[in-house]
Coordinates of C-alpha atoms in Angstrom, one line a residue:
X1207 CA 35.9 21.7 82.9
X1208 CA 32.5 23.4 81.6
X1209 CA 29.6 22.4 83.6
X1210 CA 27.9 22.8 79.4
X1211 CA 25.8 20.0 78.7
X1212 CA 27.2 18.1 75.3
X1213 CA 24.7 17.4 72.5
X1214 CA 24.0 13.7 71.4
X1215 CA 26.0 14.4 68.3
X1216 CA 28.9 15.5 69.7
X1217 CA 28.9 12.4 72.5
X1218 CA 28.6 10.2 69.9
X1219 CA 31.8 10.8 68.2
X1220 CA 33.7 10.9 71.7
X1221 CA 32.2 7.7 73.1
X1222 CA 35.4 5.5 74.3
X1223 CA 37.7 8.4 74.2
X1224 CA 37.1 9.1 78.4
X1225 CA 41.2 9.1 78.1
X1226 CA 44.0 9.6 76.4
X1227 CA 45.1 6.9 74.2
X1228 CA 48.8 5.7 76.6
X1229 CA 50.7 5.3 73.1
X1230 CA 50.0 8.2 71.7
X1231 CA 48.4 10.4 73.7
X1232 CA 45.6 11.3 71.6
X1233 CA 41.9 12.1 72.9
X1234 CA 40.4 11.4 69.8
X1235 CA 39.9 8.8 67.4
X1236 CA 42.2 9.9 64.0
X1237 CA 40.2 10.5 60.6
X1238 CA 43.0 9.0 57.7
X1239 CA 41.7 10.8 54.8
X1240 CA 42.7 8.5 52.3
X1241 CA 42.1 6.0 49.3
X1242 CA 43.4 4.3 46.5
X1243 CA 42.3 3.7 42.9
X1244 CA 43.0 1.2 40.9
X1245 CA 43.6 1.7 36.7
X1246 CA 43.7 -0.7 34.2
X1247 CA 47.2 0.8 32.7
X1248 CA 48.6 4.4 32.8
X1249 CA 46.8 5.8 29.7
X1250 CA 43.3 5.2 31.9
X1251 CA 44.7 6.9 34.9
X1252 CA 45.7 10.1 33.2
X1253 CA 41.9 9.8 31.9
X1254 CA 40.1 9.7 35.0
X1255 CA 43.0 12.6 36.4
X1256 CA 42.4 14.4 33.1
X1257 CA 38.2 14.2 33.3
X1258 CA 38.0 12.7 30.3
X1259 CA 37.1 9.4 30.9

């Protein structure tokens, strides 16, 4: 392991990540980027998709 010191940032977003997660074996927490909208009927969806609402 580097003997680098980490920045405050950086221990920030691996703070109770010390070990891999037993189910999945991940060392980080995941980032879902994701989201849902919600239209009042099809002709407003194309709208907001089309930029013209």
């Amino acid at each position: 392991m580097s003997e680098n010191k980490l920045h405050f940032e950086t221990l920030q977003l691996h703070v109770g990540q010390e070990e891999a997660d037993p189910a999945t074996g991940a060392r980080a927490v995941p980032i879902y980027q994701t989201t849902s909208y919600v239209f009042n009927n099809s002709a407003h969806a194309a709208a907001r998709f089309g930029l013209t609402d």
